[in-house]
Amino acid sequence: MMGTSDLDDLYAEIILDHYRNPRNTGLLADPDLQAEGFNPFCGDRVVLTLALGADGGVERVGFEGEGCSISQASASIMTELLKGKSVQEAHALNATFRALMADAELPHGHTPDELGELTALEGVKRFPVRIKCALLPWATLQDALAQPGAVRG
Amino acid sequence: MYDLSAVRADFPVLSRQVNGKPLVYLDNAATSQKPRQVIEALVEYYERYNSNVHRGVHTLSVEATDRYEEAREKVARFINAPSAEHLVWVRNTTEAINLAAKTWAAERVGPGDRIVVTEMEHHSNLVPWQQLAKQRGAELAIAALDADHKLDEADFERLLTPSTRLVAFTHMSNVLGTITPAKRLVEMARRVEAAVLIDAAQSVPHLSIDVQDLDADFVAFSGHKMLAPTGIGCLYARSEVLEQMQPFLHGGEMVLEVTYEDASWNHLPMRFEAGTPNIADAIGMGAAVDYLAALGMENVRRHEVELTRYALGRFAELEEVIVYGPADLDYRGGVVSFHVEGLHPHDLGQVLDAEGVAIRTGHHCAMPLVRSRLNVPATARASFYLYNTEEEVDALMEALNKALRYFGRAPRSRPA
């Protein structure tokens, strides 16, 4: 049975904050990597641009999107966490977050601490149809990281 | 009018609780709930005379065949078809439209020809025609809506050229609730000798339909939106059209005589019903139209008009809510699509669900309409049926206010 408290778990204050005031919005003019994700089920859309530094790590991130609070907050938090990460670390973060959402064991050697504000999205697990919303930015990230430009570094 | 509380008592699911609150089911344009009479017809078939149809001489098979064909006759009477032979059983409206598109229309639409649809078609009455046009080198023309979200009849008429082979339009939009003047549109199409298919998925459940009066070539509808089980629907077609149509699926039941070299086709409409059909659900659809006919479709319509009027009045109290669809209730069924700027329908639907209120959120299988015409990624939609009440509309409004407060949008009442 679901009540308001479950809703409060779903819509944690951190999520509502990122939804109302998304970070790193606006696409980069000179991205090294770019991808677009779309969820036809609810019409959620995320466009992600990444600029890599000389060391091959993520230097700047910009995103644009429209959609529900879960997808947009997930994207906003993701962009915050990506900054300064190497491509490999970005892959690892992606895998760790997906494991959290799937209620699966975290990849070896990884802990929830790395997920930072993403742990606020844990409440989404109880609303199976919304998990796709939370994962949309991460599927988009995966597509971006699969581009040839990402091998650099 | 009918006794609303007696009607509600016929629908077992309406007494259930969802998330600790009484269920308020307002997703009827997606699928309707089922009365006990329909559920019992299914149980009776499986418990008493489950058997294949048109086969054996044994008692069960005879009973099953009788009830199955009786259901076809009931549905034929319900839409005033000249006879049951005009009705082909299919799974749903989508299959009915595809059957017409991939047999009759595929043979008649060629390069340079035109197919006309409207801006508010469900994907099921858009994609089959769009793909047929692409395959055949034909052109798909889209009739516009007017500012009130009614069909722009002048635009529709303007698109009807001598090369127009087929016109396919919805009788009632599942997004806007817009009712199209079907008879007038058929008359216009006839002037250029175009064939007509009416997507009646939303209209047969809610309006009194007379297919002979409408005079379309095809009328497609589903059982599950009109109290019947899922998995059963109908394609009505005029005799001449059915006689010209080639079978779509080959196999048992649809043949008359078979040799190793050739086969001849069974009588209408069975030549379009290859294989063992959906016997139980067809019988369930017979029970559903019995139920609707007993209430009277005029009464169903009157109830829904009053409920929609009431709902639109309540929606008008909320300044931040944009409501789509015609204001003129003569042109509107019991569908209210709405949008709150800055509040995604999915989030809205989630809070409503916590209050036991079931609405639909998304693009409603009409992506081009919602995204290009209404200019939003998705909408929320409340849709009514014969068992809904004003108290349920009030529950919706209360839940909606709660959602607005939850996401930090305190509802502001319109100044009087």
PDB file of N, CA, C and O in Angstrom, chain B residues 42-65:
ATOM      1  N   LEU B  42     -18.135 -15.035 -19.418  1.00  0.00           N
ATOM      2  CA  LEU B  42     -16.856 -15.716 -19.676  1.00  0.00           C
ATOM      3  C   LEU B  42     -16.755 -16.987 -18.849  1.00  0.00           C
ATOM      4  O   LEU B  42     -16.394 -18.053 -19.342  1.00  0.00           O
ATOM      5  N   VAL B  43     -17.086 -16.848 -17.572  1.00  0.00           N
ATOM      6  CA  VAL B  43     -16.988 -17.994 -16.664  1.00  0.00           C
ATOM      7  C   VAL B  43     -17.943 -19.101 -17.117  1.00  0.00           C
ATOM      8  O   VAL B  43     -17.585 -20.279 -17.147  1.00  0.00           O
ATOM      9  N   GLU B  44     -19.136 -18.694 -17.509  1.00  0.00           N
ATOM     10  CA  GLU B  44     -20.134 -19.679 -17.933  1.00  0.00           C
ATOM     11  C   GLU B  44     -19.647 -20.452 -19.164  1.00  0.00           C
ATOM     12  O   GLU B  44     -19.801 -21.669 -19.251  1.00  0.00           O
ATOM     13  N   TYR B  45     -19.045 -19.708 -20.109  1.00  0.00           N
ATOM     14  CA  TYR B  45     -18.516 -20.388 -21.299  1.00  0.00           C
ATOM     15  C   TYR B  45     -17.485 -21.435 -20.892  1.00  0.00           C
ATOM     16  O   TYR B  45     -17.562 -22.588 -21.310  1.00  0.00           O
ATOM     17  N   TYR B  46     -16.521 -21.032 -20.073  1.00  0.00           N
ATOM     18  CA  TYR B  46     -15.450 -21.967 -19.722  1.00  0.00           C
ATOM     19  C   TYR B  46     -15.927 -23.099 -18.810  1.00  0.00           C
ATOM     20  O   TYR B  46     -15.405 -24.205 -18.855  1.00  0.00           O
ATOM     21  N   GLU B  47     -16.943 -22.825 -17.977  1.00  0.00           N
ATOM     22  CA  GLU B  47     -17.401 -23.859 -17.044  1.00  0.00           C
ATOM     23  C   GLU B  47     -18.454 -24.790 -17.636  1.00  0.00           C
ATOM     24  O   GLU B  47     -18.583 -25.931 -17.213  1.00  0.00           O
ATOM     25  N   ARG B  48     -19.222 -24.262 -18.614  1.00  0.00           N
ATOM     26  CA  ARG B  48     -20.400 -25.024 -19.060  1.00  0.00           C
ATOM     27  C   ARG B  48     -20.288 -25.558 -20.495  1.00  0.00           C
ATOM     28  O   ARG B  48     -20.774 -26.639 -20.766  1.00  0.00           O
ATOM     29  N   TYR B  49     -19.717 -24.797 -21.415  1.00  0.00           N
ATOM     30  CA  TYR B  49     -19.785 -25.275 -22.806  1.00  0.00           C
ATOM     31  C   TYR B  49     -18.541 -24.940 -23.623  1.00  0.00           C
ATOM     32  O   TYR B  49     -18.616 -24.792 -24.838  1.00  0.00           O
ATOM     33  N   ASN B  50     -17.400 -24.841 -22.942  1.00  0.00           N
ATOM     34  CA  ASN B  50     -16.138 -24.580 -23.641  1.00  0.00           C
ATOM     35  C   ASN B  50     -15.938 -25.605 -24.761  1.00  0.00           C
ATOM     36  O   ASN B  50     -15.913 -26.808 -24.516  1.00  0.00           O
ATOM     37  N   SER B  51     -15.816 -25.107 -25.973  1.00  0.00           N
ATOM     38  CA  SER B  51     -15.729 -25.991 -27.124  1.00  0.00           C
ATOM     39  C   SER B  51     -15.368 -25.151 -28.334  1.00  0.00           C
ATOM     40  O   SER B  51     -15.552 -23.938 -28.323  1.00  0.00           O
ATOM     41  N   ASN B  52     -14.847 -25.799 -29.380  1.00  0.00           N
ATOM     42  CA  ASN B  52     -14.542 -25.033 -30.586  1.00  0.00           C
ATOM     43  C   ASN B  52     -15.829 -24.802 -31.380  1.00  0.00           C
ATOM     44  O   ASN B  52     -16.793 -25.541 -31.244  1.00  0.00           O
ATOM     45  N   VAL B  53     -15.782 -23.748 -32.208  1.00  0.00           N
ATOM     46  CA  VAL B  53     -16.998 -23.375 -32.949  1.00  0.00           C
ATOM     47  C   VAL B  53     -16.925 -23.843 -34.397  1.00  0.00           C
ATOM     48  O   VAL B  53     -15.840 -24.050 -34.933  1.00  0.00           O
ATOM     49  N   HIS B  54     -18.106 -23.979 -35.007  1.00  0.00           N
ATOM     50  CA  HIS B  54     -18.223 -24.338 -36.418  1.00  0.00           C
ATOM     51  C   HIS B  54     -17.507 -25.655 -36.729  1.00  0.00           C
ATOM     52  O   HIS B  54     -16.980 -25.841 -37.812  1.00  0.00           O
ATOM     53  N   ARG B  55     -17.443 -26.582 -35.763  1.00  0.00           N
ATOM     54  CA  ARG B  55     -16.707 -27.814 -36.007  1.00  0.00           C
ATOM     55  C   ARG B  55     -17.631 -29.006 -35.758  1.00  0.00           C
ATOM     56  O   ARG B  55     -18.395 -29.382 -36.602  1.00  0.00           O
ATOM     57  N   GLY B  56     -17.570 -29.500 -34.537  1.00  0.00           N
ATOM     58  CA  GLY B  56     -18.212 -30.775 -34.229  1.00  0.00           C
ATOM     59  C   GLY B  56     -19.730 -30.720 -34.224  1.00  0.00           C
ATOM     60  O   GLY B  56     -20.346 -29.642 -34.289  1.00  0.00           O
ATOM     61  N   VAL B  57     -20.327 -31.900 -34.133  1.00  0.00           N
ATOM     62  CA  VAL B  57     -21.784 -31.980 -34.009  1.00  0.00           C
ATOM     63  C   VAL B  57     -22.173 -32.174 -32.545  1.00  0.00           C
ATOM     64  O   VAL B  57     -23.345 -32.281 -32.233  1.00  0.00           O
ATOM     65  N   HIS B  58     -21.179 -32.237 -31.689  1.00  0.00           N
ATOM     66  CA  HIS B  58     -21.535 -32.511 -30.284  1.00  0.00           C
ATOM     67  C   HIS B  58     -22.159 -31.286 -29.623  1.00  0.00           C
ATOM     68  O   HIS B  58     -22.003 -30.151 -30.085  1.00  0.00           O
ATOM     69  N   THR B  59     -22.871 -31.542 -28.566  1.00  0.00           N
ATOM     70  CA  THR B  59     -23.706 -30.526 -27.917  1.00  0.00           C
ATOM     71  C   THR B  59     -22.923 -29.270 -27.547  1.00  0.00           C
ATOM     72  O   THR B  59     -23.365 -28.151 -27.799  1.00  0.00           O
ATOM     73  N   LEU B  60     -21.749 -29.463 -26.939  1.00  0.00           N
ATOM     74  CA  LEU B  60     -20.982 -28.297 -26.496  1.00  0.00           C
ATOM     75  C   LEU B  60     -20.597 -27.408 -27.676  1.00  0.00           C
ATOM     76  O   LEU B  60     -20.663 -26.179 -27.598  1.00  0.00           O
ATOM     77  N   SER B  61     -20.186 -28.039 -28.774  1.00  0.00           N
ATOM     78  CA  SER B  61     -19.774 -27.259 -29.932  1.00  0.00           C
ATOM     79  C   SER B  61     -20.965 -26.503 -30.525  1.00  0.00           C
ATOM     80  O   SER B  61     -20.840 -25.356 -30.961  1.00  0.00           O
ATOM     81  N   VAL B  62     -22.114 -27.153 -30.524  1.00  0.00           N
ATOM     82  CA  VAL B  62     -23.319 -26.492 -31.037  1.00  0.00           C
ATOM     83  C   VAL B  62     -23.677 -25.293 -30.157  1.00  0.00           C
ATOM     84  O   VAL B  62     -23.962 -24.201 -30.638  1.00  0.00           O
ATOM     85  N   GLU B  63     -23.600 -25.501 -28.844  1.00  0.00           N
ATOM     86  CA  GLU B  63     -23.920 -24.399 -27.924  1.00  0.00           C
ATOM     87  C   GLU B  63     -22.933 -23.237 -28.090  1.00  0.00           C
ATOM     88  O   GLU B  63     -23.317 -22.069 -28.139  1.00  0.00           O
ATOM     89  N   ALA B  64     -21.651 -23.591 -28.186  1.00  0.00           N
ATOM     90  CA  ALA B  64     -20.627 -22.550 -28.318  1.00  0.00           C
ATOM     91  C   ALA B  64     -20.827 -21.774 -29.617  1.00  0.00           C
ATOM     92  O   ALA B  64     -20.752 -20.540 -29.643  1.00  0.00           O
ATOM     93  N   THR B  65     -21.095 -22.520 -30.710  1.00  0.00           N
ATOM     94  CA  THR B  65     -21.303 -21.859 -31.999  1.00  0.00           C
ATOM     95  C   THR B  65     -22.513 -20.933 -31.939  1.00  0.00           C
ATOM     96  O   THR B  65     -22.469 -19.793 -32.415  1.00  0.00           O
TER      97      THR B  65
END
